Amino acid sequence: RPLDPERIEGQLQSLGIRPLDPEQDKSIDPDVVVLNTCSIREHAESKVYSYLGPYAKRKREGEDVAIIVAGCVAQQEGEALLRRVPEVDLVMGPQYANRLSDFFDDIANGNQVVATEATHIMEDSSKPRRQSKVCAWVNVIYGCNERCAFCIVPTTRGVEQSRPLESIVQEVEELVDQGYKEVTLLGQNIDAYGRDMIPKRKFSDLLRIVGS
């Protein structure tokens, strides 16, 4: 999903960690490596372990590099990922994408962290590092309750959790003030927005209020 990498990058930059420029920094190896994964892709797990290989090798050879695996494959594999690649510092499911900075003290002190437990998703106080100045993505609901036989989303993304309407409206208003022309509302099962709330709300209510 496009917003998760933006949120992760925003948190890293707030910690003073800057991305390497693929042209200017070709000779520099990163100190922090984040693999944000998707389990829908074919052979997703095998590809993740393949990508981890060179970075794990650097760490075994004594280099100071933090290795973070985030996203749906991280959620799916959990502690098994650490057993297979013990050089990994942090395994973080998608519901923790806005809490990366909270784990940095732990991994800086040499601890390995597995954050895959079901949790209530807190409102995101960090600012995404948005890739566009025109189009922006806004999460409105996380997870899915449908349990379709062919779909892994409820397992990797958890149950439905709708964001407060006021928080969504505030984020959209800030984007408009910053000059964004297009806002895409995101959710695994977006038309389920509000049905987990008390009192219940409808996605049509959200559209009407945001659109106004």
Short mmCIF file of C-alpha atoms in Angstrom, two decimals:
data_model
loop_
_atom_site.label_atom_id
_atom_site.label_comp_id
_atom_site.label_asym_id
_atom_site.label_seq_id
_atom_site.Cartn_x
_atom_site.Cartn_y
_atom_site.Cartn_z
CA ARG A 1 0.00 0.00 0.00
CA PRO A 2 1.43 3.39 -0.94
CA LEU A 3 0.86 5.12 2.39
CA ASP A 4 2.77 2.68 4.61
CA PRO A 5 6.17 3.45 3.02
CA GLU A 6 5.41 7.19 3.24
CA ARG A 7 4.63 6.88 6.95
CA ILE A 8 7.76 4.82 7.61
CA GLU A 9 9.97 7.24 5.67
CA GLY A 10 8.45 10.20 7.53
CA GLN A 11 9.31 8.64 10.88
CA LEU A 12 12.86 7.80 9.80
CA GLN A 13 13.45 11.36 8.64
CA SER A 14 12.04 12.71 11.92
CA LEU A 15 14.79 10.68 13.63
CA GLY A 16 17.41 12.31 11.42
CA ILE A 17 17.82 9.30 9.12
CA ARG A 18 17.94 10.43 5.51
CA PRO A 19 17.37 8.28 2.44
CA LEU A 20 20.31 7.55 0.18
CA ASP A 21 20.23 9.04 -3.29
CA PRO A 22 20.52 6.18 -5.82
CA GLU A 23 22.70 8.34 -8.07
CA GLN A 24 24.85 10.38 -5.67
CA ASP A 25 25.26 7.75 -2.93
CA LYS A 26 26.08 4.68 -5.03
CA SER A 27 29.25 3.95 -3.05
CA ILE A 28 27.55 4.24 0.37
CA ASP A 29 25.99 1.27 2.15
CA PRO A 30 22.90 2.15 4.25
CA ASP A 31 23.10 2.08 8.05
CA VAL A 32 19.37 1.33 8.30
CA VAL A 33 17.62 -1.06 5.92
CA VAL A 34 13.82 -1.31 5.85
CA LEU A 35 12.08 -3.95 3.75
CA ASN A 36 8.37 -3.11 3.57
CA THR A 37 6.73 -6.29 2.36
CA CYS A 38 3.54 -7.48 0.69
CA SER A 39 2.34 -11.07 1.04
CA ILE A 40 -0.03 -10.86 -1.94
CA ARG A 41 2.90 -11.04 -4.36
CA GLU A 42 3.85 -14.40 -5.80
CA HIS A 43 6.59 -16.16 -3.79
CA ALA A 44 6.61 -13.18 -1.41
CA GLU A 45 8.32 -14.91 1.50
CA SER A 46 11.10 -16.36 -0.67
CA LYS A 47 11.78 -12.94 -2.17
CA VAL A 48 12.02 -11.32 1.25
CA TYR A 49 14.59 -13.89 2.45
CA SER A 50 16.52 -13.42 -0.78
CA TYR A 51 16.61 -9.63 -0.36
CA LEU A 52 17.73 -10.00 3.26
CA GLY A 53 20.76 -12.09 2.32
CA PRO A 54 23.27 -9.33 1.40
CA TYR A 55 22.35 -7.19 4.41
CA ALA A 56 22.57 -10.14 6.81
CA LYS A 57 25.99 -10.92 5.35
CA ARG A 58 27.16 -7.35 6.06
CA LYS A 59 26.05 -7.71 9.66
CA ARG A 60 27.75 -11.08 10.11
CA GLU A 61 30.95 -9.49 8.87
CA GLY A 62 30.77 -6.90 11.66
CA GLU A 63 29.15 -3.92 9.97
CA ASP A 64 26.83 -1.75 12.06
CA VAL A 65 23.56 -2.00 10.14
CA ALA A 66 20.00 -2.10 11.46
CA ILE A 67 17.72 -4.47 9.53
CA ILE A 68 13.96 -3.96 9.74
CA VAL A 69 11.30 -6.09 8.05
CA ALA A 70 7.86 -4.45 7.99
CA GLY A 71 4.51 -5.15 6.38
CA CYS A 72 2.43 -8.24 5.70
CA VAL A 73 5.20 -10.83 5.30
CA ALA A 74 6.63 -9.64 8.61
CA GLN A 75 3.21 -10.14 10.21
CA GLN A 76 2.84 -13.55 8.59
CA GLU A 77 6.32 -14.87 9.47
CA GLY A 78 6.76 -13.27 12.91
CA GLU A 79 9.40 -14.91 15.09
CA ALA A 80 10.08 -17.50 12.39
CA LEU A 81 11.75 -14.73 10.42
CA LEU A 82 14.21 -14.11 13.27
CA ARG A 83 14.95 -17.81 13.57
CA ARG A 84 15.75 -18.01 9.87
CA VAL A 85 17.62 -14.68 9.66
CA PRO A 86 18.85 -13.88 13.19
CA GLU A 87 20.59 -10.74 11.94
CA VAL A 88 17.20 -8.97 11.64
CA ASP A 89 16.62 -6.41 14.38
CA LEU A 90 12.91 -5.66 14.04
CA VAL A 91 9.96 -7.59 12.62
CA MET A 92 6.99 -5.24 12.48
CA GLY A 93 3.47 -5.92 11.24
CA PRO A 94 1.53 -3.28 9.28
CA GLN A 95 -0.51 -2.24 12.32
CA TYR A 96 2.72 -0.88 13.82
CA ALA A 97 3.76 1.17 10.78
CA ASN A 98 3.19 4.41 12.68
CA ARG A 99 5.25 3.27 15.68
CA LEU A 100 8.60 2.54 14.09
CA SER A 101 10.31 5.33 16.00
CA ASP A 102 9.12 3.77 19.30
CA PHE A 103 11.21 0.66 18.62
CA PHE A 104 14.44 2.42 17.69
CA ASP A 105 15.71 2.72 21.27
CA ASP A 106 15.28 -1.03 21.71
CA ILE A 107 17.15 -2.03 18.58
CA ALA A 108 19.82 0.65 19.21
CA ASN A 109 20.48 -1.12 22.53
CA GLY A 110 20.99 -4.43 20.75
CA ASN A 111 17.53 -5.91 21.35
CA GLN A 112 15.54 -7.82 18.77
CA VAL A 113 11.87 -6.86 18.57
CA VAL A 114 8.91 -8.72 17.11
CA ALA A 115 5.84 -6.48 16.90
CA THR A 116 3.07 -8.60 15.40
CA GLU A 117 0.53 -8.84 18.20
CA ALA A 118 -2.99 -7.62 17.49
CA THR A 119 -3.27 -4.06 18.73
CA HIS A 120 -5.52 -1.04 18.62
CA ILE A 121 -4.01 1.26 16.01
CA MET A 122 -3.21 4.61 17.58
CA GLU A 123 -3.76 7.86 15.75
CA ASP A 124 -0.65 8.65 13.76
CA SER A 125 1.10 11.75 15.10
CA SER A 126 3.96 11.39 12.59
CA LYS A 127 3.82 13.07 9.20
CA PRO A 128 4.15 10.86 6.12
CA ARG A 129 6.95 11.70 3.70
CA ARG A 130 4.59 12.08 0.77
CA GLN A 131 5.90 11.19 -2.67
CA SER A 132 3.71 13.71 -4.51
CA LYS A 133 2.88 17.39 -4.10
CA VAL A 134 -0.43 16.96 -5.90
CA CYS A 135 -1.94 13.60 -4.85
CA ALA A 136 -2.13 12.29 -1.27
CA TRP A 137 -3.28 9.08 0.39
CA VAL A 138 -5.32 9.07 3.62
CA ASN A 139 -6.11 5.95 5.63
CA VAL A 140 -9.70 5.81 6.86
CA ILE A 141 -10.01 2.16 7.97
CA TYR A 142 -7.53 -0.60 8.73
CA GLY A 143 -8.07 -4.36 8.51
CA CYS A 144 -10.96 -6.49 7.30
CA ASN A 145 -13.55 -8.79 8.89
CA GLU A 146 -14.70 -10.65 5.78
CA ARG A 147 -12.46 -13.76 5.99
CA CYS A 148 -12.68 -14.66 2.30
CA ALA A 149 -11.14 -18.06 1.57
CA PHE A 150 -8.73 -16.67 -1.03
CA CYS A 151 -7.54 -13.62 0.92
CA ILE A 152 -4.84 -13.25 3.59
CA VAL A 153 -5.68 -9.63 4.53
CA PRO A 154 -7.55 -10.39 7.81
CA THR A 155 -4.58 -12.48 8.96
CA THR A 156 -1.93 -9.90 8.13
CA ARG A 157 -3.87 -6.65 8.61
CA GLY A 158 -6.14 -7.58 11.51
CA VAL A 159 -9.77 -6.75 12.23
CA GLU A 160 -11.52 -3.61 11.01
CA GLN A 161 -10.59 -0.43 12.84
CA SER A 162 -12.08 2.81 11.57
CA ARG A 163 -10.26 6.06 12.18
CA PRO A 164 -12.20 8.82 13.96
CA LEU A 165 -14.07 11.00 11.47
CA GLU A 166 -12.62 14.14 13.02
CA SER A 167 -9.05 12.93 12.47
CA ILE A 168 -9.71 12.15 8.82
CA VAL A 169 -11.33 15.54 8.20
CA GLN A 170 -8.43 17.31 9.92
CA GLU A 171 -5.86 15.46 7.79
CA VAL A 172 -7.75 16.23 4.57
CA GLU A 173 -8.10 19.92 5.52
CA GLU A 174 -4.34 20.11 6.18
CA LEU A 175 -3.65 18.58 2.77
CA VAL A 176 -5.94 21.10 1.06
CA ASP A 177 -4.18 23.93 2.91
CA GLN A 178 -0.85 22.57 1.63
CA GLY A 179 -2.11 22.74 -1.96
CA TYR A 180 -2.96 19.09 -2.67
CA LYS A 181 -5.46 18.70 -5.49
CA GLU A 182 -6.39 15.02 -5.11
CA VAL A 183 -6.96 12.93 -1.98
CA THR A 184 -7.46 9.16 -2.13
CA LEU A 185 -9.17 7.53 0.85
CA LEU A 186 -7.64 4.13 1.66
CA GLY A 187 -8.89 0.98 3.35
CA GLN A 188 -8.72 -2.76 2.82
CA ASN A 189 -12.54 -2.88 2.94
CA ILE A 190 -13.31 0.79 2.67
CA ASP A 191 -17.09 0.62 2.41
CA ALA A 192 -17.09 -1.03 5.85
CA TYR A 193 -15.99 2.30 7.33
CA GLY A 194 -17.82 3.09 10.56
CA ARG A 195 -19.53 -0.23 11.22
CA ASP A 196 -17.11 -0.96 14.09
CA MET A 197 -17.88 2.39 15.71
CA ILE A 198 -20.33 3.18 18.53
CA PRO A 199 -22.59 4.71 17.36
CA LYS A 200 -22.13 3.26 13.89
CA ARG A 201 -21.29 5.48 10.93
CA LYS A 202 -21.53 4.94 7.20
CA PHE A 203 -18.93 5.37 4.48
CA SER A 204 -21.42 7.61 2.68
CA ASP A 205 -21.40 9.91 5.72
CA LEU A 206 -17.61 10.13 5.49
CA LEU A 207 -17.69 10.91 1.78
CA ARG A 208 -20.28 13.61 2.23
CA ILE A 209 -18.44 15.33 5.09
CA VAL A 210 -14.99 15.09 3.51
CA GLY A 211 -16.35 16.26 0.17
CA SER A 212 -17.88 19.34 1.73
#
